[in-house]
Coordinates of N, CA and C in Angstrom, one line a residue:
M1 N -49.1 35.6 141.0 CA -48.7 35.1 139.7 C -48.4 33.6 139.8
V2 N -47.9 33.2 140.9 CA -47.5 31.8 141.0 C -48.8 30.9 140.9
S3 N -49.8 31.3 141.6 CA -51.1 30.6 141.5 C -51.6 30.5 140.1
T4 N -51.5 31.5 139.3 CA -52.0 31.5 137.9 C -51.1 30.5 137.1
V5 N -49.8 30.5 137.3 CA -48.9 29.6 136.6 C -49.3 28.2 136.9
L6 N -49.6 27.9 138.2 CA -50.0 26.5 138.6 C -51.3 26.1 137.8
L7 N -52.2 27.0 137.7 CA -53.5 26.6 137.0 C -53.2 26.4 135.5
C8 N -52.3 27.2 135.0 CA -52.0 27.1 133.6 C -51.3 25.7 133.3
L9 N -50.5 25.3 134.3 CA -49.8 24.0 134.1 C -50.8 22.9 134.1
I10 N -51.9 23.0 134.8 CA -52.9 22.0 134.8 C -53.5 21.9 133.4
H11 N -53.8 23.1 132.8 CA -54.3 23.1 131.4 C -53.4 22.4 130.4
L12 N -52.1 22.6 130.6 CA -51.1 22.2 129.6 C -50.8 20.7 129.8
Y13 N -50.7 20.2 131.0 CA -50.2 18.9 131.3 C -51.2 17.9 131.9
V14 N -52.5 18.2 131.8 CA -53.5 17.3 132.3 C -53.5 16.0 131.7
G15 N -53.0 15.9 130.4 CA -53.0 14.6 129.7 C -52.0 13.6 130.3
R16 N -51.1 14.1 131.1 CA -50.1 13.2 131.7 C -50.5 12.7 133.0
F17 N -51.7 13.1 133.5 CA -52.1 12.6 134.8 C -52.9 11.3 134.6
R18 N -52.1 10.2 134.6 CA -52.7 8.9 134.3 C -53.6 8.4 135.5
I19 N -53.4 9.1 136.6 CA -54.3 8.6 137.8 C -55.7 8.8 137.5
F20 N -56.1 9.8 136.7 CA -57.5 10.0 136.4 C -58.0 9.0 135.4
D21 N -57.2 8.3 134.6 CA -57.6 7.3 133.8 C -58.0 6.0 134.6
R22 N -57.3 5.8 135.7 CA -57.5 4.6 136.5 C -58.7 4.7 137.4
G23 N -59.0 5.9 137.9 CA -60.1 6.1 138.8 C -60.8 7.4 138.6
Q24 N -61.2 7.7 137.4 CA -61.8 9.0 137.0 C -63.0 9.2 137.8
G25 N -63.9 8.2 138.0 CA -65.2 8.4 138.7 C -65.0 8.9 140.1
Q26 N -64.0 8.2 140.8 CA -63.7 8.6 142.2 C -63.2 10.0 142.3
W27 N -62.3 10.4 141.4 CA -61.7 11.7 141.5 C -62.7 12.8 141.1
K28 N -63.6 12.5 140.1 CA -64.6 13.4 139.8 C -65.6 13.6 140.9
S29 N -65.9 12.6 141.6 CA -66.8 12.7 142.8 C -66.2 13.5 143.9
A30 N -64.9 13.2 144.2 CA -64.2 14.0 145.2 C -64.1 15.5 144.8
A31 N -63.8 15.7 143.5 CA -63.7 17.1 143.1 C -65.0 17.8 143.2
G32 N -66.1 17.1 142.9 CA -67.4 17.7 143.1 C -67.7 18.0 144.6
G33 N -67.2 17.2 145.5 CA -67.3 17.5 146.9 C -66.6 18.8 147.3
V34 N -65.4 18.9 146.8 CA -64.6 20.1 147.0 C -65.3 21.3 146.5
G35 N -65.9 21.2 145.3 CA -66.6 22.3 144.7 C -67.8 22.7 145.5
I36 N -68.6 21.7 146.0 CA -69.7 22.0 146.8 C -69.3 22.7 148.1
A37 N -68.3 22.2 148.7 CA -67.8 22.9 150.0 C -67.4 24.3 149.7
Y38 N -66.6 24.5 148.7 CA -66.2 25.9 148.4 C -67.4 26.8 148.1
T39 N -68.3 26.3 147.3 CA -69.5 27.1 146.9 C -70.3 27.6 148.1
F40 N -70.6 26.7 149.0 CA -71.5 27.0 150.1 C -70.7 27.6 151.3
L41 N -69.4 27.4 151.5 CA -68.7 28.0 152.6 C -68.0 29.2 152.3
I42 N -67.7 29.5 151.0 CA -66.9 30.7 150.6 C -67.8 31.6 149.7
L43 N -68.3 31.1 148.6 CA -68.9 31.9 147.7 C -70.3 32.4 148.1
M44 N -71.1 31.5 148.7 CA -72.5 31.9 149.1 C -72.4 33.0 150.2
P45 N -71.6 32.8 151.3 CA -71.5 33.9 152.3 C -70.9 35.2 151.7
K46 N -70.1 35.1 150.7 CA -69.5 36.3 150.1 C -70.7 37.0 149.3
I47 N -71.5 36.3 148.6 CA -72.7 36.9 147.9 C -73.6 37.5 148.9
A48 N -73.9 36.8 150.0 CA -74.8 37.3 151.0 C -74.3 38.6 151.7
K49 N -73.0 38.6 151.9 CA -72.3 39.8 152.5 C -72.3 41.0 151.6
A50 N -72.2 40.7 150.3 CA -72.2 41.8 149.3 C -73.5 42.4 149.0
Q51 N -74.6 41.6 149.2 CA -75.9 42.1 148.7 C -76.4 43.4 149.4
P52 N -76.2 43.6 150.7 CA -76.6 44.9 151.3 C -75.9 46.0 150.7
V53 N -74.6 45.8 150.4 CA -73.8 46.9 149.8 C -74.3 47.2 148.4
L54 N -74.6 46.2 147.7 CA -75.0 46.3 146.3 C -76.4 47.0 146.3
E55 N -77.2 46.8 147.2 CA -78.5 47.4 147.2 C -78.4 48.9 147.4
Q56 N -77.3 49.4 147.9 CA -77.1 50.9 148.1 C -76.6 51.5 146.9
A57 N -76.2 50.7 145.9 CA -75.7 51.3 144.6 C -76.8 52.0 143.9
S58 N -76.4 53.1 143.3 CA -77.3 53.9 142.5 C -77.1 53.6 141.0
G59 N -78.1 54.0 140.3 CA -78.0 53.8 138.8 C -79.4 53.4 138.3
S60 N -79.4 53.2 137.0 CA -80.6 52.8 136.3 C -80.3 51.8 135.2
G61 N -81.3 51.2 134.7 CA -81.1 50.3 133.6 C -80.9 48.8 134.0
I62 N -80.5 48.0 133.1 CA -80.4 46.6 133.4 C -79.3 46.3 134.4
Y63 N -78.2 47.1 134.2 CA -77.0 46.9 135.2 C -77.5 47.1 136.6
S64 N -78.2 48.2 136.8 CA -78.6 48.5 138.2 C -79.6 47.4 138.7
Y65 N -80.4 46.9 137.8 CA -81.3 45.8 138.2 C -80.6 44.6 138.7
L66 N -79.5 44.2 137.9 CA -78.7 43.0 138.2 C -78.0 43.2 139.5
V67 N -77.5 44.5 139.7 CA -76.7 44.8 140.9 C -77.6 44.5 142.2
H68 N -78.9 44.8 142.1 CA -79.8 44.6 143.2 C -80.3 43.2 143.3
H69 N -79.9 42.3 142.4 CA -80.4 40.9 142.4 C -79.2 40.0 142.1
S70 N -78.3 39.9 143.1 CA -77.1 39.2 142.9 C -77.4 37.7 142.7
Y71 N -78.4 37.2 143.4 CA -78.7 35.7 143.2 C -79.2 35.4 141.9
L72 N -79.9 36.4 141.2 CA -80.3 36.2 139.9 C -79.2 36.1 138.9
V73 N -78.1 36.8 139.2 CA -76.9 36.7 138.4 C -76.3 35.3 138.5
A74 N -76.3 34.8 139.8 CA -75.8 33.5 140.0 C -76.6 32.4 139.3
L75 N -77.9 32.6 139.3 CA -78.8 31.7 138.5 C -78.5 31.8 137.0
F76 N -78.3 33.0 136.5 CA -77.9 33.2 135.1 C -76.6 32.4 134.8
G77 N -75.6 32.5 135.6 CA -74.4 31.8 135.4 C -74.6 30.3 135.3
L78 N -75.5 29.8 136.2 CA -75.8 28.4 136.2 C -76.5 27.9 134.9
V79 N -77.5 28.7 134.6 CA -78.3 28.3 133.4 C -77.5 28.4 132.1
F80 N -76.6 29.5 132.0 CA -75.8 29.7 130.8 C -74.9 28.5 130.6
Y81 N -74.1 28.1 131.6 CA -73.1 27.0 131.4 C -73.8 25.7 131.3
Y82 N -74.9 25.5 132.0 CA -75.6 24.2 131.8 C -76.2 24.1 130.4
G83 N -76.7 25.2 129.9 CA -77.3 25.2 128.5 C -76.2 24.9 127.5
M84 N -75.0 25.5 127.7 CA -73.9 25.3 126.7 C -73.5 23.8 126.8
D85 N -73.3 23.3 128.0 CA -72.8 21.9 128.1 C -73.9 20.9 127.6
A86 N -75.2 21.2 127.9 CA -76.2 20.3 127.4 C -76.3 20.3 125.9
A87 N -76.1 21.5 125.3 CA -76.2 21.6 123.8 C -75.1 20.7 123.2
V88 N -73.9 20.8 123.7 CA -72.8 20.0 123.2 C -73.0 18.6 123.4
E89 N -73.5 18.1 124.5 CA -73.7 16.7 124.8 C -74.8 16.2 123.8
N90 N -75.8 16.9 123.6 CA -76.9 16.5 122.7 C -76.4 16.4 121.3
M91 N -75.6 17.3 120.9 CA -75.1 17.3 119.5 C -74.1 16.1 119.3
L92 N -73.3 15.8 120.2 CA -72.3 14.8 120.1 C -72.9 13.4 120.0
V93 N -74.1 13.2 120.6 CA -74.8 11.9 120.5 C -75.8 11.7 119.4
R94 N -76.0 12.7 118.6 CA -76.9 12.6 117.5 C -76.3 11.7 116.4
P95 N -77.1 10.8 115.9 CA -76.5 9.9 114.8 C -76.2 10.6 113.5
D96 N -76.8 11.7 113.3 CA -76.6 12.5 112.0 C -75.6 13.6 112.2
R97 N -74.8 13.5 113.3 CA -73.9 14.7 113.5 C -72.8 14.9 112.4
R98 N -72.5 13.8 111.7 CA -71.5 14.0 110.6 C -72.1 14.8 109.4
D99 N -73.5 14.8 109.4 CA -74.1 15.6 108.3 C -74.2 17.1 108.7
H100 N -73.9 17.4 110.0 CA -73.9 18.8 110.5 C -72.6 19.2 111.0
R101 N -71.5 18.9 110.3 CA -70.2 19.1 110.8 C -69.9 20.6 111.1
L102 N -70.4 21.4 110.3 CA -70.2 22.9 110.5 C -70.9 23.3 111.8
W103 N -72.1 22.9 112.0 CA -72.8 23.3 113.3 C -72.1 22.6 114.5
V104 N -71.7 21.4 114.3 CA -71.0 20.7 115.4 C -69.7 21.5 115.8
R105 N -68.9 21.8 114.8 CA -67.7 22.6 115.0 C -68.0 23.9 115.6
L106 N -69.0 24.6 115.1 CA -69.3 25.9 115.6 C -69.7 25.9 117.1
L107 N -70.6 24.8 117.4 CA -71.0 24.7 118.8 C -69.9 24.3 119.7
L108 N -68.9 23.5 119.2 CA -67.8 23.2 120.1 C -66.9 24.4 120.4
Y109 N -66.7 25.2 119.4 CA -65.9 26.4 119.6 C -66.7 27.4 120.5
L110 N -68.0 27.5 120.4 CA -68.7 28.4 121.3 C -68.6 27.9 122.7
H111 N -68.7 26.6 122.9 CA -68.5 26.0 124.2 C -67.1 26.2 124.7
A112 N -66.1 26.1 123.9 CA -64.7 26.3 124.3 C -64.6 27.8 124.7
S113 N -65.2 28.7 124.0 CA -65.2 30.1 124.3 C -65.8 30.4 125.6
A114 N -66.9 29.8 125.9 CA -67.6 30.0 127.2 C -66.7 29.5 128.3
L115 N -66.1 28.3 128.1 CA -65.2 27.8 129.1 C -64.0 28.7 129.3
S116 N -63.5 29.3 128.2 CA -62.4 30.2 128.3 C -62.8 31.4 129.2
G117 N -64.0 31.9 129.0 CA -64.5 33.0 129.8 C -64.6 32.6 131.3
Y118 N -64.9 31.4 131.5 CA -65.0 30.9 132.9 C -63.6 30.9 133.5
Y119 N -62.6 30.4 132.8 CA -61.3 30.3 133.3 C -60.7 31.8 133.5
F120 N -61.1 32.7 132.6 CA -60.7 34.1 132.8 C -61.2 34.7 134.1
V121 N -62.5 34.4 134.3 CA -63.2 35.0 135.5 C -62.5 34.4 136.8
V122 N -62.3 33.1 136.8 CA -61.7 32.5 137.9 C -60.3 33.1 138.2
S123 N -59.5 33.2 137.2 CA -58.1 33.8 137.4 C -58.2 35.3 137.8
Y124 N -59.1 36.0 137.3 CA -59.3 37.4 137.6 C -59.7 37.5 139.1
L125 N -60.7 36.8 139.5 CA -61.2 36.9 140.9 C -60.2 36.4 141.8
M126 N -59.4 35.4 141.5 CA -58.4 34.9 142.3 C -57.3 35.9 142.6
T127 N -56.9 36.7 141.6 CA -55.9 37.7 141.7 C -56.5 39.0 142.4
E128 N -57.7 39.3 142.0 CA -58.3 40.5 142.6 C -58.6 40.4 144.1
D129 N -59.1 39.2 144.5 CA -59.5 39.0 145.9 C -58.3 38.7 146.8
S130 N -57.1 38.5 146.3 CA -56.0 38.1 147.1 C -55.6 39.4 147.9
Q131 N -55.2 39.1 149.2 CA -54.8 40.2 150.1 C -53.4 39.9 150.6
P132 N -52.6 41.0 150.7 CA -51.2 40.8 151.2 C -51.1 40.7 152.7
S133 N -51.7 39.6 153.2 CA -51.7 39.4 154.7 C -51.6 37.9 154.9
F134 N -51.4 37.6 156.1 CA -51.3 36.1 156.5 C -52.6 35.4 156.2
R135 N -53.7 36.0 156.6 CA -55.0 35.4 156.3 C -55.3 35.4 154.8
G136 N -54.9 36.4 154.1 CA -55.1 36.5 152.7 C -54.3 35.4 151.9
Y137 N -53.1 35.1 152.4 CA -52.3 34.0 151.7 C -52.9 32.7 152.1
L138 N -53.4 32.5 153.3 CA -54.0 31.2 153.6 C -55.3 31.0 152.8
T139 N -56.1 32.0 152.6 CA -57.3 31.9 151.8 C -57.0 31.6 150.4
L140 N -55.9 32.3 149.9 CA -55.5 32.1 148.5 C -55.0 30.6 148.3
T141 N -54.3 30.1 149.3 CA -53.8 28.7 149.2 C -54.9 27.7 149.1
A142 N -56.0 28.0 150.0 CA -57.1 27.1 150.0 C -57.8 27.1 148.6
F143 N -58.0 28.3 148.1 CA -58.6 28.5 146.8 C -57.8 27.8 145.7
V144 N -56.5 28.0 145.6 CA -55.7 27.4 144.6 C -55.7 25.9 144.7
L145 N -55.7 25.3 145.9 CA -55.7 23.9 146.1 C -57.0 23.3 145.5
A146 N -58.1 24.0 145.8 CA -59.4 23.5 145.3 C -59.5 23.6 143.8
M147 N -59.0 24.7 143.2 CA -59.0 24.9 141.8 C -58.1 23.9 141.0
L148 N -56.9 23.7 141.6 CA -56.0 22.7 141.0 C -56.7 21.3 140.9
F149 N -57.3 20.9 141.9 CA -58.0 19.6 141.9 C -59.2 19.7 141.0
Y150 N -59.9 20.8 141.0 CA -61.1 20.9 140.2 C -60.7 21.0 138.7
Y151 N -59.7 21.9 138.3 CA -59.3 22.0 137.0 C -58.9 20.7 136.4
A152 N -58.2 19.9 137.1 CA -57.6 18.6 136.6 C -58.7 17.7 136.2
T153 N -59.8 17.6 137.0 CA -60.9 16.7 136.6 C -61.7 17.3 135.4
I154 N -61.9 18.6 135.4 CA -62.7 19.2 134.3 C -61.9 19.1 133.0
D155 N -60.6 19.5 133.0 CA -59.9 19.4 131.8 C -59.6 18.0 131.3
H156 N -59.6 17.1 132.2 CA -59.4 15.7 131.8 C -60.7 15.2 131.1
G157 N -61.8 15.6 131.6 CA -63.1 15.3 130.9 C -63.2 16.0 129.5
L158 N -62.8 17.2 129.5 CA -62.8 18.0 128.2 C -61.8 17.3 127.2
R159 N -60.7 16.9 127.7 CA -59.7 16.3 126.8 C -60.3 15.0 126.1
G160 N -61.1 14.2 126.9 CA -61.7 13.1 126.3 C -62.9 13.4 125.4
K161 N -63.6 14.5 125.7 CA -64.7 14.9 124.9 C -64.3 15.5 123.6
Y162 N -63.3 16.3 123.6 CA -62.9 17.1 122.4 C -61.9 16.3 121.5
G163 N -61.4 15.2 122.0 CA -60.5 14.4 121.2 C -59.2 15.1 120.8
G164 N -59.0 15.1 119.5 CA -57.8 15.6 118.9 C -57.5 17.1 118.9
I165 N -58.5 17.9 119.3 CA -58.3 19.3 119.3 C -57.9 19.9 120.6
Y166 N -57.9 19.1 121.7 CA -57.6 19.6 123.0 C -56.1 19.9 123.1
D167 N -55.3 18.9 122.9 CA -53.8 19.0 123.0 C -53.2 20.1 122.1
P168 N -53.5 20.1 120.8 CA -52.8 21.0 120.0 C -53.4 22.4 120.0
F169 N -54.7 22.6 120.5 CA -55.3 23.9 120.4 C -55.9 24.4 121.7
L170 N -56.9 23.6 122.3 CA -57.7 24.1 123.4 C -56.9 24.3 124.6
R171 N -56.0 23.5 124.9 CA -55.3 23.7 126.2 C -54.5 25.0 126.2
W172 N -54.0 25.4 125.0 CA -53.3 26.7 124.9 C -54.3 27.9 125.0
V173 N -55.5 27.7 124.5 CA -56.6 28.7 124.6 C -56.9 28.9 126.1
F174 N -57.1 27.8 126.8 CA -57.5 27.9 128.2 C -56.4 28.5 129.0
C175 N -55.1 28.2 128.7 CA -54.0 28.7 129.4 C -53.9 30.2 129.2
I176 N -54.1 30.7 127.9 CA -54.1 32.1 127.6 C -55.2 32.8 128.4
A177 N -56.4 32.2 128.5 CA -57.5 32.8 129.2 C -57.2 33.0 130.7
S178 N -56.6 32.0 131.3 CA -56.2 32.1 132.7 C -55.2 33.2 132.9
A179 N -54.2 33.2 132.0 CA -53.1 34.3 132.1 C -53.7 35.7 131.9
S180 N -54.7 35.8 131.0 CA -55.3 37.1 130.7 C -56.1 37.6 131.9
G181 N -56.7 36.7 132.6 CA -57.4 37.1 133.8 C -56.5 37.7 134.9
W182 N -55.3 37.1 135.0 CA -54.3 37.6 135.9 C -53.8 39.0 135.5
L183 N -53.6 39.1 134.2 CA -53.0 40.3 133.6 C -54.0 41.5 133.8
V184 N -55.3 41.2 133.5 CA -56.3 42.3 133.6 C -56.4 42.7 135.1
A185 N -56.4 41.7 136.0 CA -56.6 42.0 137.4 C -55.4 42.9 137.9
T186 N -54.2 42.7 137.4 CA -53.0 43.4 137.9 C -52.9 44.7 137.2
T187 N -53.5 45.0 136.1 CA -53.3 46.3 135.4 C -54.6 47.2 135.5
T188 N -55.7 46.7 135.8 CA -56.9 47.5 135.9 C -57.7 47.3 137.2
T189 N -58.5 48.2 137.5 CA -59.4 48.1 138.7 C -60.8 48.3 138.3
I190 N -61.7 47.4 138.6 CA -63.1 47.5 138.3 C -63.9 47.8 139.6
P191 N -65.1 48.5 139.5 CA -65.8 48.8 140.6 C -66.2 47.6 141.5
Y192 N -66.5 47.9 142.7 CA -66.8 46.8 143.7 C -68.1 46.1 143.2
T193 N -69.1 46.9 142.7 CA -70.3 46.2 142.3 C -70.1 45.2 141.1
S194 N -69.3 45.6 140.2 CA -69.0 44.7 139.1 C -68.2 43.5 139.5
L195 N -67.3 43.7 140.5 CA -66.6 42.5 141.0 C -67.5 41.6 141.8
A196 N -68.5 42.1 142.5 CA -69.5 41.3 143.2 C -70.3 40.5 142.2
L197 N -70.7 41.2 141.1 CA -71.5 40.5 140.1 C -70.7 39.3 139.4
L198 N -69.4 39.5 139.2 CA -68.5 38.5 138.7 C -68.5 37.3 139.7
N199 N -68.4 37.6 141.0 CA -68.4 36.5 142.0 C -69.8 35.7 141.9
C200 N -70.9 36.4 141.7 CA -72.2 35.8 141.6 C -72.2 34.9 140.4
F201 N -71.8 35.4 139.3 CA -71.8 34.6 138.0 C -70.9 33.4 138.2
F202 N -69.7 33.6 138.8 CA -68.8 32.5 139.0 C -69.5 31.4 139.9
A203 N -70.2 31.8 140.9 CA -70.8 30.9 141.9 C -71.8 30.0 141.1
G204 N -72.6 30.6 140.3 CA -73.6 29.8 139.5 C -73.0 28.9 138.6
S205 N -71.9 29.3 137.9 CA -71.2 28.4 136.9 C -70.5 27.3 137.7
L206 N -69.9 27.6 138.8 CA -69.2 26.6 139.6 C -70.2 25.5 140.1
I207 N -71.4 25.9 140.4 CA -72.4 24.9 140.8 C -72.7 23.9 139.7
V208 N -72.8 24.4 138.5 CA -73.0 23.5 137.3 C -71.9 22.5 137.2
F209 N -70.7 23.0 137.2 CA -69.6 22.1 137.0 C -69.5 21.1 138.2
T210 N -69.8 21.6 139.3 CA -69.7 20.7 140.5 C -70.7 19.6 140.4
L211 N -72.0 19.9 140.1 CA -73.0 18.9 140.0 C -72.8 17.9 138.9
K212 N -72.2 18.4 137.8 CA -71.9 17.6 136.6 C -70.8 16.6 137.0
E213 N -69.7 17.1 137.6 CA -68.6 16.2 137.9 C -68.9 15.3 139.1
K214 N -69.9 15.6 139.9 CA -70.1 14.8 141.0 C -70.6 13.4 140.6
V215 N -71.4 13.3 139.5 CA -72.0 12.1 139.1 C -71.2 11.6 137.8
P216 N -70.4 10.6 137.9 CA -69.7 10.1 136.7 C -70.7 9.7 135.6
E217 N -70.1 9.6 134.4 CA -70.9 9.3 133.2 C -71.6 7.9 133.3
T218 N -71.0 7.0 134.1 CA -71.6 5.7 134.2 C -72.9 5.7 135.0
G219 N -73.2 6.8 135.6 CA -74.5 6.9 136.4 C -74.4 6.4 137.8
Y220 N -73.2 5.8 138.2 CA -73.0 5.3 139.5 C -72.4 6.3 140.4
V221 N -73.1 6.7 141.4 CA -72.7 7.8 142.3 C -71.7 7.2 143.3
R222 N -70.5 7.8 143.3 CA -69.5 7.3 144.3 C -69.6 8.3 145.5
L223 N -70.4 7.9 146.5 CA -70.7 8.7 147.6 C -69.5 9.0 148.5
R224 N -68.7 7.9 148.8 CA -67.6 8.0 149.7 C -66.6 9.1 149.3
P225 N -66.1 9.0 148.0 CA -65.1 10.1 147.6 C -65.8 11.5 147.6
F226 N -67.0 11.6 147.3 CA -67.7 12.9 147.4 C -67.7 13.4 148.8
L227 N -68.0 12.5 149.8 CA -68.0 13.0 151.2 C -66.6 13.3 151.7
Y228 N -65.6 12.5 151.2 CA -64.2 12.8 151.5 C -63.9 14.2 151.0
G229 N -64.3 14.6 149.8 CA -64.0 15.9 149.2 C -64.7 17.0 150.0
V230 N -65.9 16.8 150.4 CA -66.7 17.8 151.2 C -66.0 18.0 152.5
G231 N -65.8 16.8 153.2 CA -65.3 16.9 154.6 C -63.9 17.4 154.7
G232 N -63.0 16.9 153.8 CA -61.6 17.3 153.8 C -61.4 18.7 153.5
Y233 N -62.1 19.3 152.5 CA -62.0 20.7 152.2 C -62.6 21.6 153.3
T234 N -63.7 21.1 153.8 CA -64.4 21.9 154.9 C -63.4 22.0 156.1
I235 N -62.8 20.9 156.5 CA -61.8 20.9 157.6 C -60.7 21.8 157.3
L236 N -60.2 21.8 156.0 CA -59.1 22.7 155.6 C -59.5 24.2 155.8
L237 N -60.7 24.5 155.4 CA -61.2 25.9 155.5 C -61.3 26.3 157.0
L238 N -61.8 25.4 157.8 CA -61.9 25.7 159.2 C -60.6 25.9 159.9
V239 N -59.6 25.1 159.5 CA -58.3 25.2 160.0 C -57.7 26.5 159.6
I240 N -57.8 26.9 158.4 CA -57.3 28.2 157.9 C -58.0 29.4 158.6
E241 N -59.3 29.2 158.8 CA -60.0 30.3 159.6 C -59.5 30.4 161.0
A242 N -59.2 29.3 161.6 CA -58.7 29.3 163.0 C -57.3 29.9 163.0
L243 N -56.4 29.6 162.1 CA -55.1 30.1 162.0 C -55.1 31.6 161.7
A244 N -56.1 32.0 160.9 CA -56.1 33.4 160.5 C -56.4 34.3 161.7
Y245 N -57.1 33.8 162.7 CA -57.5 34.6 163.8 C -56.6 34.3 165.0

C-alpha cells in the first residue's frame, strides 16, 4: 500500500516539482532510459518466461488466441497508446480546433481514460507481483523507484498539455485509478494467464511512453541523461539481483 500511496502523491503534487521546469528535456531523457532498462531487463524476460506456460493453456476463441501470442498483446498495447497519443497531438495542433471543441474535449477525455487504465494496470501488477520475501521487497523497491521517476515526467508533460483541467480534475482521476488498481489486487485474484496478458499489454504501453519521453519536444536528443538512466537503473537491478541471492 505504501508504494501505491507514493505513486498517488506523484499524481497530486507533480505541479510542485519545479526541477522539471528547469531541465525537463534532461529528466525526460533520463526517465526514458530508466523505462528502456526496465522493459528489456524485467518485462521482456517475464513475457518470455510466461510464454511456454501460456501455450499450455486450454480454451477457444479470441482469448485463447491471445494467450498463445503474448507478444501480439504487447504490440497491441503499443499501438493502442501510440494511436491515442498521436490523435490528441494532431487535434491540438489543428488551426480549426476551436470549431471542433466537442470533439477535442471528447478526445481528451478518451485519452485521459486510456491513461487512467494504464495507471490502474501498473498499480494492479505492482501489488499482485509483490512477494513477502527479501528478494520480493527489493524487486518492489526497484519498480517503485522507476515508476516514481517515470510518473513524474509523464504527469509533468500531461499537466502542460491539458492546461487548466489537470490540477482540478485529472490528477484526482489518475490518483483514483492507481488506488483502484491496488484495491482490486488486494481483494480479488485473477488467473495466471490473464495476469500474464496484463504484463504483456503493460510492456507494450511502457515502450510507447518510454520512446516518447526519450526525445524532448524540441527534437534535440539528450544522449547523456538517457545513458545515465539506462546505466544507473541497470546497475541498480544487478545489485538487487546479487543481494537477493
